[in-house]
CSV table of C-alpha atoms in Angstrom, one decimal:
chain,number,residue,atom,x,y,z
A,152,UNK,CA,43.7,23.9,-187.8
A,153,UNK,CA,44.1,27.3,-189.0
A,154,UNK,CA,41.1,28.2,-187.8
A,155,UNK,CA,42.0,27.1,-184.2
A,156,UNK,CA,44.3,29.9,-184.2
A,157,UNK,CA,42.2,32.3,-182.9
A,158,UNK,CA,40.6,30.0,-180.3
A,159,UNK,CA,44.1,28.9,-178.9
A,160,UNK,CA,45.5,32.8,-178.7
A,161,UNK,CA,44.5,32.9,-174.7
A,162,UNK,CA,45.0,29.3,-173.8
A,163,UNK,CA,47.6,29.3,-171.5
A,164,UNK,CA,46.4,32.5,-169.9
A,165,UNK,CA,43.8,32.6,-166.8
A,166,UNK,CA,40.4,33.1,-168.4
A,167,UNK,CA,39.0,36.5,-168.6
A,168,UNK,CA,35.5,34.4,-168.6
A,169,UNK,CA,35.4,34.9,-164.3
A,170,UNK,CA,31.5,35.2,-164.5
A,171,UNK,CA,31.6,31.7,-166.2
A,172,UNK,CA,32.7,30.4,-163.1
A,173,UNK,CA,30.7,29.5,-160.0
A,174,UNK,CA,32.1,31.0,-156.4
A,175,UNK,CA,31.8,29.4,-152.9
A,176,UNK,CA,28.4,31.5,-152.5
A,177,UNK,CA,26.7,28.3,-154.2
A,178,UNK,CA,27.9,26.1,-151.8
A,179,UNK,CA,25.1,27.5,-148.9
A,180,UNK,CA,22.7,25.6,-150.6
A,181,UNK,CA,24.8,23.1,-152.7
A,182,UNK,CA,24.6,19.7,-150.9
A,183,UNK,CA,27.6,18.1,-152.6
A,184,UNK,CA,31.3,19.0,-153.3
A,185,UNK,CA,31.4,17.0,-157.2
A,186,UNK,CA,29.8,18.4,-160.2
A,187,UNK,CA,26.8,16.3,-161.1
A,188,UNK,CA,24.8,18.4,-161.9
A,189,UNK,CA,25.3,17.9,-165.6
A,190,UNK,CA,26.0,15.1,-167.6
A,191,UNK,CA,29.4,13.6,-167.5
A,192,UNK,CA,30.3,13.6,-171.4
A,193,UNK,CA,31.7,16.2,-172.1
A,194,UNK,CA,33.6,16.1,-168.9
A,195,UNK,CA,35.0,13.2,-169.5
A,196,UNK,CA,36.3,14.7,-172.5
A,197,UNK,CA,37.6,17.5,-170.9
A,198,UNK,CA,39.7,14.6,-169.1
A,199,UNK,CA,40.9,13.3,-172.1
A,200,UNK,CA,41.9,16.1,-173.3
A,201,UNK,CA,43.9,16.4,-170.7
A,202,UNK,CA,45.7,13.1,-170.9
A,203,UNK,CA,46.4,13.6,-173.7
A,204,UNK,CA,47.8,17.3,-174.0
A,205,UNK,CA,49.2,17.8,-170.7
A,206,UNK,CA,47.4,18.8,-167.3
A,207,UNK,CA,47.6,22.5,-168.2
A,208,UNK,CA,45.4,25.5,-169.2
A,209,UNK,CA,45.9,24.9,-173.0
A,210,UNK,CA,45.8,21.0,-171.9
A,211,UNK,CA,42.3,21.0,-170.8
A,212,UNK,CA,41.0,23.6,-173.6
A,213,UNK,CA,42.7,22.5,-176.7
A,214,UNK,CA,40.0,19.9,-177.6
A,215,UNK,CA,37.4,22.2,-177.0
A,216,UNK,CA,39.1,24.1,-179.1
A,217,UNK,CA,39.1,21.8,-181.7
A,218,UNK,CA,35.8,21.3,-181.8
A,219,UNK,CA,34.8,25.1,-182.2
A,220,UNK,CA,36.7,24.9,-185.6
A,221,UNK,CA,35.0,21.3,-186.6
A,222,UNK,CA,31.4,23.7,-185.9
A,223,UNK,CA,32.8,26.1,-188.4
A,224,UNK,CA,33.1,23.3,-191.1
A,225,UNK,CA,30.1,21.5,-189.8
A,226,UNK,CA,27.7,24.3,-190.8
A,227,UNK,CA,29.9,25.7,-193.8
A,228,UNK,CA,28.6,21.9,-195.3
A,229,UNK,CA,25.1,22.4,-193.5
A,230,UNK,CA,24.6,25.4,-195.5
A,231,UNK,CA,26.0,24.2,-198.6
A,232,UNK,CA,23.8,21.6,-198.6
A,233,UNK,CA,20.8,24.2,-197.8
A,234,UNK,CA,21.6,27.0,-200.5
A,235,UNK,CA,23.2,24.5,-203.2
A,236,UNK,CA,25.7,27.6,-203.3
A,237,UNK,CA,29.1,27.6,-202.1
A,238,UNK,CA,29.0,31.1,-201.2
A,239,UNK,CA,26.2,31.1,-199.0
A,240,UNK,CA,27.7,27.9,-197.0
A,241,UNK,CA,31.1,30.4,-196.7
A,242,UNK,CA,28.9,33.3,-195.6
A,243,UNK,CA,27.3,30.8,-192.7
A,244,UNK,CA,30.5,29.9,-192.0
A,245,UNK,CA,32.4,32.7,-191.8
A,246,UNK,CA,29.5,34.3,-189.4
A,247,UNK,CA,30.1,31.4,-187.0
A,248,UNK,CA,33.8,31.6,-187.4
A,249,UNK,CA,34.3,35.2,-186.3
A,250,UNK,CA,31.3,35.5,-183.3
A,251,UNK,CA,32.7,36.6,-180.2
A,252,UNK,CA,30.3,34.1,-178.7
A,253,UNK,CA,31.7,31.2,-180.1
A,254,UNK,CA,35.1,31.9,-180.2
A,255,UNK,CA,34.6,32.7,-176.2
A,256,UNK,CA,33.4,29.2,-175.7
A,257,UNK,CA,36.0,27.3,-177.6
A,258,UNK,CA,38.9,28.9,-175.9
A,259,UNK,CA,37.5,27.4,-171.8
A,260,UNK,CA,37.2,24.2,-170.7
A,261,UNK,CA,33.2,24.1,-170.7
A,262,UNK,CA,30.9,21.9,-171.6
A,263,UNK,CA,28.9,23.9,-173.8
A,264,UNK,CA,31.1,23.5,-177.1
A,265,UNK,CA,31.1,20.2,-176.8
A,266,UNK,CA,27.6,20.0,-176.7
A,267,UNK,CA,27.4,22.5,-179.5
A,268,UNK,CA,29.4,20.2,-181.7
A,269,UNK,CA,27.5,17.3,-181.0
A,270,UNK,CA,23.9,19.1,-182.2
A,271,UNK,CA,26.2,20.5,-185.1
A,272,UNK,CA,27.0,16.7,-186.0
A,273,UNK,CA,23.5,15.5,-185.4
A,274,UNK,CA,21.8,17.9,-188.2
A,275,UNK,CA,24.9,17.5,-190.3
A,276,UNK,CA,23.6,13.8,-190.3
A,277,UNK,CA,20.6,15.0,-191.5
A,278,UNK,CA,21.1,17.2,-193.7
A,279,UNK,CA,24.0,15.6,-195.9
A,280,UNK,CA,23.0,11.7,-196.3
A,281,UNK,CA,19.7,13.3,-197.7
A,282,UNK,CA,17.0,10.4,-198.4
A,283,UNK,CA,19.2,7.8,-196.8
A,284,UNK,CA,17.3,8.0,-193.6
A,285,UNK,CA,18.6,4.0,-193.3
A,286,UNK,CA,21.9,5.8,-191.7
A,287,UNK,CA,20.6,9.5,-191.2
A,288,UNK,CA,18.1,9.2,-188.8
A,289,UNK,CA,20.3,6.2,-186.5
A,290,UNK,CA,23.6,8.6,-186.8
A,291,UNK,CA,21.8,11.2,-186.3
A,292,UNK,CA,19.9,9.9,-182.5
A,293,UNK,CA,24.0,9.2,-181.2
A,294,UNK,CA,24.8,12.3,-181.7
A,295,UNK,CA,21.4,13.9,-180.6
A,296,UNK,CA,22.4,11.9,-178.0
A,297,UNK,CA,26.0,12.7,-177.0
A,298,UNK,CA,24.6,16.3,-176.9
A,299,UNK,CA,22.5,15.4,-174.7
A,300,UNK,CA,25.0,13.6,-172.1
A,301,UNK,CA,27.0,16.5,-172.2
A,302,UNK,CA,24.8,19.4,-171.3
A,303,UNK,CA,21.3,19.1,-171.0
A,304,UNK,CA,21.0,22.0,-173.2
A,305,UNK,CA,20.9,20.1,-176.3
A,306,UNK,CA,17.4,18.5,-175.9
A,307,UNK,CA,16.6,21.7,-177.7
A,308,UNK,CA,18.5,20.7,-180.7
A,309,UNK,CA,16.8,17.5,-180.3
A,310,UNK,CA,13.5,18.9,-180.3
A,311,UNK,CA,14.4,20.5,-183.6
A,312,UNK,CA,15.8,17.4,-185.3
A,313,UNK,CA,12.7,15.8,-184.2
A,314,UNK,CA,10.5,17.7,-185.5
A,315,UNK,CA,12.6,17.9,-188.7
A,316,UNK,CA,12.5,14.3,-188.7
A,317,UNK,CA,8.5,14.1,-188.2
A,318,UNK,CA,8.0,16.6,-191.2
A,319,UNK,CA,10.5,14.5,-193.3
A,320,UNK,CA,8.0,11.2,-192.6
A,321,UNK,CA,5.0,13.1,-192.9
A,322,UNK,CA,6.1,14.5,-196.5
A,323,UNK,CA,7.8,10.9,-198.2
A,324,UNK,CA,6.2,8.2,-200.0
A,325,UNK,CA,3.8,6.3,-198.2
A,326,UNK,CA,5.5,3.3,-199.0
A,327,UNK,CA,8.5,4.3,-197.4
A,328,UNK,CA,7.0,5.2,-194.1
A,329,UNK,CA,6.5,3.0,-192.1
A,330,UNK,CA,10.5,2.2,-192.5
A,331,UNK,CA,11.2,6.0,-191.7
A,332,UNK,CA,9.5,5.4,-188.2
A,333,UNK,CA,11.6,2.4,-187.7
A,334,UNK,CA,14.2,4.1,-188.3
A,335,UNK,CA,13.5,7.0,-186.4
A,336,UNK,CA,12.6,4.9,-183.7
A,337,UNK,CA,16.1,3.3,-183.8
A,338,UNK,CA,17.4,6.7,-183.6
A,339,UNK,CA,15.5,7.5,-180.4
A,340,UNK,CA,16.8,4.7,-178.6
A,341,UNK,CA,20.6,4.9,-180.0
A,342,UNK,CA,20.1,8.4,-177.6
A,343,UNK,CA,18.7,7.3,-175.0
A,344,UNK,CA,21.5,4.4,-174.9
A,345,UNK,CA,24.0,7.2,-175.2
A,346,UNK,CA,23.1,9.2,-172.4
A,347,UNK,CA,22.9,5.9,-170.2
A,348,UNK,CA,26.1,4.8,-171.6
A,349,UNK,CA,27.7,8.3,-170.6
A,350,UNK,CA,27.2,7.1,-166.7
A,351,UNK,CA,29.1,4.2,-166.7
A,352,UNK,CA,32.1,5.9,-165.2
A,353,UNK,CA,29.5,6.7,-162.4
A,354,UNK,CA,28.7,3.1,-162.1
A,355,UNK,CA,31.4,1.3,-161.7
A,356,UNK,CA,34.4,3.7,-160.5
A,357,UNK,CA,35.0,3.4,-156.9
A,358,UNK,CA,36.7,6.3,-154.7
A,359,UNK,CA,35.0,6.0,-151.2
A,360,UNK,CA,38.2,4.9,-149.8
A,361,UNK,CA,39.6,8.2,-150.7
A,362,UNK,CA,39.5,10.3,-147.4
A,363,UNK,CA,39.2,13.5,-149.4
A,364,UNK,CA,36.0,11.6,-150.7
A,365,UNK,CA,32.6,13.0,-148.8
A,366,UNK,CA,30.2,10.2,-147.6
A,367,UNK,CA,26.9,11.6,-147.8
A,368,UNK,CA,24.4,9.9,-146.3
A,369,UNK,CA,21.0,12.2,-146.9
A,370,UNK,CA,22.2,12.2,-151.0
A,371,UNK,CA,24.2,8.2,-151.7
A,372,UNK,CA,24.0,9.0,-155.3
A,373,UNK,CA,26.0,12.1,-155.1
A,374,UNK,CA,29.4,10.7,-153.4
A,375,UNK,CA,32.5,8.9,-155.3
A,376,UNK,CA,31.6,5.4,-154.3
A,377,UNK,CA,29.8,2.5,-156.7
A,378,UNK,CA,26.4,3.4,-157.7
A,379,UNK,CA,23.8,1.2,-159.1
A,380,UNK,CA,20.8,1.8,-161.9
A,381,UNK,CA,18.5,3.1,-159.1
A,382,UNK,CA,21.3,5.4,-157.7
A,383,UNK,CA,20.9,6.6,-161.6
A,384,UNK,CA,17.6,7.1,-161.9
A,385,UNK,CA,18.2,9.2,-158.3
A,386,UNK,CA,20.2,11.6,-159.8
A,387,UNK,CA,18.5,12.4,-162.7
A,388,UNK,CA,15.4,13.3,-160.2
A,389,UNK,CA,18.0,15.4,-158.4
A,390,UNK,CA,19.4,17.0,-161.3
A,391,UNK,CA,15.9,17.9,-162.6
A,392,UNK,CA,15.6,19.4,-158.8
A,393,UNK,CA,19.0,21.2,-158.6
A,394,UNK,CA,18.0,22.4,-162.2
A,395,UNK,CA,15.0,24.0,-161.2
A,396,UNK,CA,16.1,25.6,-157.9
A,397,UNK,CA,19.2,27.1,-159.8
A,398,UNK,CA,16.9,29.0,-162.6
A,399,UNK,CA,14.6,30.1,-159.8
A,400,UNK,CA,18.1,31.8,-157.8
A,401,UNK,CA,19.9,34.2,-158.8
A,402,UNK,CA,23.2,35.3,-158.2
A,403,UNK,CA,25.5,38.4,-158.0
A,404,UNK,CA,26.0,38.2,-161.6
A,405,UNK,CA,22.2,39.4,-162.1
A,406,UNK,CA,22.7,40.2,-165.9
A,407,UNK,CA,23.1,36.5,-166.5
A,408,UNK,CA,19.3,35.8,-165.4
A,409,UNK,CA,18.1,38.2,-167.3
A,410,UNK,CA,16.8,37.7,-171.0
A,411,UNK,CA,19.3,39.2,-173.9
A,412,UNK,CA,15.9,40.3,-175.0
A,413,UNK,CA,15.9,43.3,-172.3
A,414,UNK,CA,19.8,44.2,-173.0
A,415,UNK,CA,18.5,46.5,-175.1
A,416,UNK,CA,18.1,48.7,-172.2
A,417,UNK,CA,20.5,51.1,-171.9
A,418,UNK,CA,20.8,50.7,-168.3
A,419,UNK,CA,20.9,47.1,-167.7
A,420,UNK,CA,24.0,46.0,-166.4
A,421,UNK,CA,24.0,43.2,-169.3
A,422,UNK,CA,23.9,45.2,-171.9
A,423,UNK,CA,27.7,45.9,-172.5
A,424,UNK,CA,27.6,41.6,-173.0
A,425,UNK,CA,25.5,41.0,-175.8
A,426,UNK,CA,26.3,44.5,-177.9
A,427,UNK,CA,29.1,42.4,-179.1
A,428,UNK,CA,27.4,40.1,-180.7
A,429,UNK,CA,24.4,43.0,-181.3
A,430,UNK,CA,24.2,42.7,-185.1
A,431,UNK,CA,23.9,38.7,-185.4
A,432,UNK,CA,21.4,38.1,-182.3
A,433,UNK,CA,19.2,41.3,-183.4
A,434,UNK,CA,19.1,40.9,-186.8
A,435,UNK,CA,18.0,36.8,-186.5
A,436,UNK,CA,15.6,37.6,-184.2
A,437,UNK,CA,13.9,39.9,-186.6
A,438,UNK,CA,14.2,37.7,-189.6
A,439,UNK,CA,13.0,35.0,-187.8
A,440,UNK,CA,9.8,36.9,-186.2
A,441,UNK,CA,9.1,38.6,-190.3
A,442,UNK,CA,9.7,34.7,-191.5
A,443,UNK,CA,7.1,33.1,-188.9
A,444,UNK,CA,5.0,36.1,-189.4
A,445,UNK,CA,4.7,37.3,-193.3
A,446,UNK,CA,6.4,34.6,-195.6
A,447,UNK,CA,3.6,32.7,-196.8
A,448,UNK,CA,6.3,30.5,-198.7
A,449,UNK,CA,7.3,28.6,-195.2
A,450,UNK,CA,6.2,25.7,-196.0
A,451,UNK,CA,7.5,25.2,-199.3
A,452,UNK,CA,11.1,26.4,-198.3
A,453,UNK,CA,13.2,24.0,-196.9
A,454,UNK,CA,16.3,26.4,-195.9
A,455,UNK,CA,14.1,28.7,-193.8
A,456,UNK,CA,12.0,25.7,-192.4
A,457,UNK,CA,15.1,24.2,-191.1
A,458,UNK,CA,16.7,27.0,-190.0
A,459,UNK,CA,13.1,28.4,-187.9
A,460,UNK,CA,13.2,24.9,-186.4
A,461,UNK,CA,16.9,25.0,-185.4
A,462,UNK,CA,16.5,28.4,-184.2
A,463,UNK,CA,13.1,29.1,-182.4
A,464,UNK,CA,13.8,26.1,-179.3
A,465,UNK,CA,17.3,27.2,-179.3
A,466,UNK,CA,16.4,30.6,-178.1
A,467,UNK,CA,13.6,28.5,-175.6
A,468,UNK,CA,15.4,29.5,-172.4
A,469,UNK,CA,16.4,33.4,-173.0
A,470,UNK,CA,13.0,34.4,-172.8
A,471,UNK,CA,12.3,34.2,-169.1
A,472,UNK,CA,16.3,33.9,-168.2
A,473,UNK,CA,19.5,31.6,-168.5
A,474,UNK,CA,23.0,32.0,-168.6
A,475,UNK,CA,24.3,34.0,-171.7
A,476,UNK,CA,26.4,31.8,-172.9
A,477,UNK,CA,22.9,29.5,-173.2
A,478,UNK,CA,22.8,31.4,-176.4
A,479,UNK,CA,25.5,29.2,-177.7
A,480,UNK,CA,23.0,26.5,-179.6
A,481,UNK,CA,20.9,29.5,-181.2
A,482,UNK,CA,24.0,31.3,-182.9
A,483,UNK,CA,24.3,28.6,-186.0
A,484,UNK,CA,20.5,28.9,-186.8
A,485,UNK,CA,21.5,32.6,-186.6
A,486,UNK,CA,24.1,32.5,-188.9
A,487,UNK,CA,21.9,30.5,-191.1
A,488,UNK,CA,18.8,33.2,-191.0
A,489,UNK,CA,21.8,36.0,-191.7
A,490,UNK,CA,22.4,34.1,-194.6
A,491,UNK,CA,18.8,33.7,-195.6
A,492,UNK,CA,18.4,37.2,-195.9
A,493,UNK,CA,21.6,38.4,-197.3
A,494,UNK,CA,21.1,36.2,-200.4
A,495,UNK,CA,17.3,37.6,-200.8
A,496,UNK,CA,19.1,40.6,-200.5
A,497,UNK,CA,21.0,40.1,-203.5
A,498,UNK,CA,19.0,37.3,-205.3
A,499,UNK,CA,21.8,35.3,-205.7
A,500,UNK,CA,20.7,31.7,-206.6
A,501,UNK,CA,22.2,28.3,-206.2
A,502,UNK,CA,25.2,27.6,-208.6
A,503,UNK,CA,23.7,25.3,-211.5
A,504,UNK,CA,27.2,23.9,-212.2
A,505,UNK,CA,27.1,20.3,-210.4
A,506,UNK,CA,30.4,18.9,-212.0
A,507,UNK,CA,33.5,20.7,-210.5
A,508,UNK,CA,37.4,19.3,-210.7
A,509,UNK,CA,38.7,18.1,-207.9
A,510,UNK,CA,41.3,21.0,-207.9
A,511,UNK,CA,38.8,23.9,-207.8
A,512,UNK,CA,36.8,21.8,-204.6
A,513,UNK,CA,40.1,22.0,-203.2
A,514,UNK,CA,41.2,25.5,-203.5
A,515,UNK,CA,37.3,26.6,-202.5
A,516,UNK,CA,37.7,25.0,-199.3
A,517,UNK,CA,41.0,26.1,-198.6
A,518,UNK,CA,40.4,29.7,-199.4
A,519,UNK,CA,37.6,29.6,-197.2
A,520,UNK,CA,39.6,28.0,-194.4
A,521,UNK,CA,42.3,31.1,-195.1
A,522,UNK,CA,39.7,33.7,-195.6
A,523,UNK,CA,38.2,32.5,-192.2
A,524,UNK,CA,41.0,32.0,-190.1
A,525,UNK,CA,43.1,35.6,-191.3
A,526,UNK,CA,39.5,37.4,-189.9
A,527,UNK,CA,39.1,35.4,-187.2
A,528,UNK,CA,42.3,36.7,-186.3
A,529,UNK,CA,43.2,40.2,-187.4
A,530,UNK,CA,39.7,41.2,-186.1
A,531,UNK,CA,39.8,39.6,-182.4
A,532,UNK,CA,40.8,42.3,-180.4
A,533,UNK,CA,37.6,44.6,-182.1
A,534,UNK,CA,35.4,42.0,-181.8
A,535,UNK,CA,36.1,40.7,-178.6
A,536,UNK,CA,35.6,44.4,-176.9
A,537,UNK,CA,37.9,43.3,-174.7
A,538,UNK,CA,36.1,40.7,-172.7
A,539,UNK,CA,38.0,37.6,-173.2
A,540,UNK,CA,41.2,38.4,-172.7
């Protein structure tokens, strides 16, 4: 909860984020008044949070909030796991827990944190149930999958799970195989169930006899009435549509359709946006281009396999041009190849001592959560260059 601290600083305060917001400008070629255009997970979410703390600013952003600390711990134990060191899986951590990025999106009610947490959970499952792939691979498809039904940017994460997944089959015993694609398999359709699932409210909540609820008779799955499996299938052709036409149309806020790739040009109005977050997105991208490009050892190390994977769909939809805050699902894997290099840096190797008290587990973890939250803190105001406020 500590942590949360410096996510909750600006709740009750009107978001600094205004480009994060769409203006009436989209509604000349809009066709609806609702938001459908993503999923409705992590919006129903936001509702929750809402009944639950109050129909306020901090109301609808505190469980977001929550789940930007949950990330930190998520990949703090992700790492771990990877470097068999608990100083590494602090570094990771601490990276995540202090980038402007992040803390940006856990303080506003947006989707994109709760999606993030979702992926987090997903490789978490993964990652820490090791060879039990019984419960790893099922867990990790619902989660896979509640990404996925709250922002469609998490099929990246799935892409990267899967092929995570597809190299863990292709490397076990062959005895065990064939149960690995069941499992898998099970996995796939726990996601798929998810994201179905997520539409129920669509399904069965009826509001047509609310006048301030539109009837629209060129577009019957967008309105508030009852909709059927068809009407389902409808939008998601429409929202592949909408999807399209919105990354081929820009708006006033041109920097956000541009690649972070070309902020490094002085002049380009985005620019002053991604120098705050300059060391960690420049500095992954060229471990991660030196790693796919010179380490002949790839194959045979796990940490930098999994991170590449994580990483290289995550930054999928910056090359041409997306939103910046798309860079979201790419900043663990960055955090993770920051790592990477720091402890090549320093050839620091994984801590041989397996058998720890309880006490000193306790104290590690709480020292990190201190360590984290006091920086996350103290150092807001110079990290945030003034942005979100």
């Amino acid at each position: 909860m500590s942590i949360a601290l410096g996510r909750y600083y600006v709740f009750g305060k009107p978001t600094g984020y205004g480009f994060l917001y769409r203006n009436g400008t989209l509604d000349l070629y809009w066709p609806h008044p609702y938001n459908y255009e993503h999923p409705p997970l992590a919006k129903i979410l936001i509702g929750v949070s809402i009944f639950i703390f109050g129909d306020t600013l901090s109301g609808a952003r505190l469980l977001g909030a929550l789940m930007g600390v949950a990330t930190v711990l998520l990949l703090f134990f992700i790492a771990r796991r990877l470097f068999g060191c608990f100083y590494m899986g602090f570094l990771s951590a601490f990276l995540l827990a202090i980038e402007t990025l992040h803390i940006g999106l856990s303080r506003v009610a947006m989707l994109d944190i709760y999606m993030l947490f979702f992926e987090m959970a997903g490789f978490a499952s993964l990652l820490l149930l090791g060879d039990r792939f019984k419960i790893s691979y099922p867990l990790s498809g619902l989660m896979f999958g509640a990404a996925i039904a709250s922002k469609w940017l998490g099929a990246y994460g799935f892409l990267a799970a899967a092929s995570y997944i597809f190299y863990d089959i292709m490397h076990s015993k062959r005895q065990s195989r064939r149960g690995r694609v069941f499992f898998a398999s099970i996995g796939l359709l726990l996601a798929f169930s998810v994201y179905i699932a997520s539409y129920i409210p669509y399904m069965i909540m009826d509001y047509s006899s609310n006048p301030s609820a539109g009837k629209l008779a060129e577009y019957p799955y967008l309105d508030l009435s009852k909709h059927d499996f068809r009407d389902f299938i409808d939008l998601q052709f429409w929202m592949l549509r909408f999807m399209w036409y919105w990354h081929q149309t820009g708006t006033q806020y041109g920097y956000l359709f541009m690649s972070p790739l070309s902020y490094v040009i002085p002049d380009n109005p985005g620019a002053p946006v991604l120098w705050m977050n300059a060391a960690l997105f420049y500095s992954s991208v060229a471990i991660a281009v030196f790693s796919l490009l010179f380490n002949l050892r790839l194959r045979s190390n796990r940490r930098e396999m999994i991170a590449l994977a994580w990483y290289v769909p995550a930054v999928i939809p910056l090359i041409q041009k997306g939103f910046v805050w798309y860079l979201i699902s790419g900043v663990p894997p960055m955090c993770l190849l920051a790592t990477i290099a720091f402890q090549s840096l320093l050839n620091v190797r994984a801590s041989n001592k397996s058998h720890r008290s309880g006490w000193e587990r306790t104290c590690r973890i709480l020292a990190f959560l201190l360590v984290t939250s006091i920086v996350a803190v103290s150092l807001y105001n110079l990290l945030s260059y003034g942005i979100i406020r």
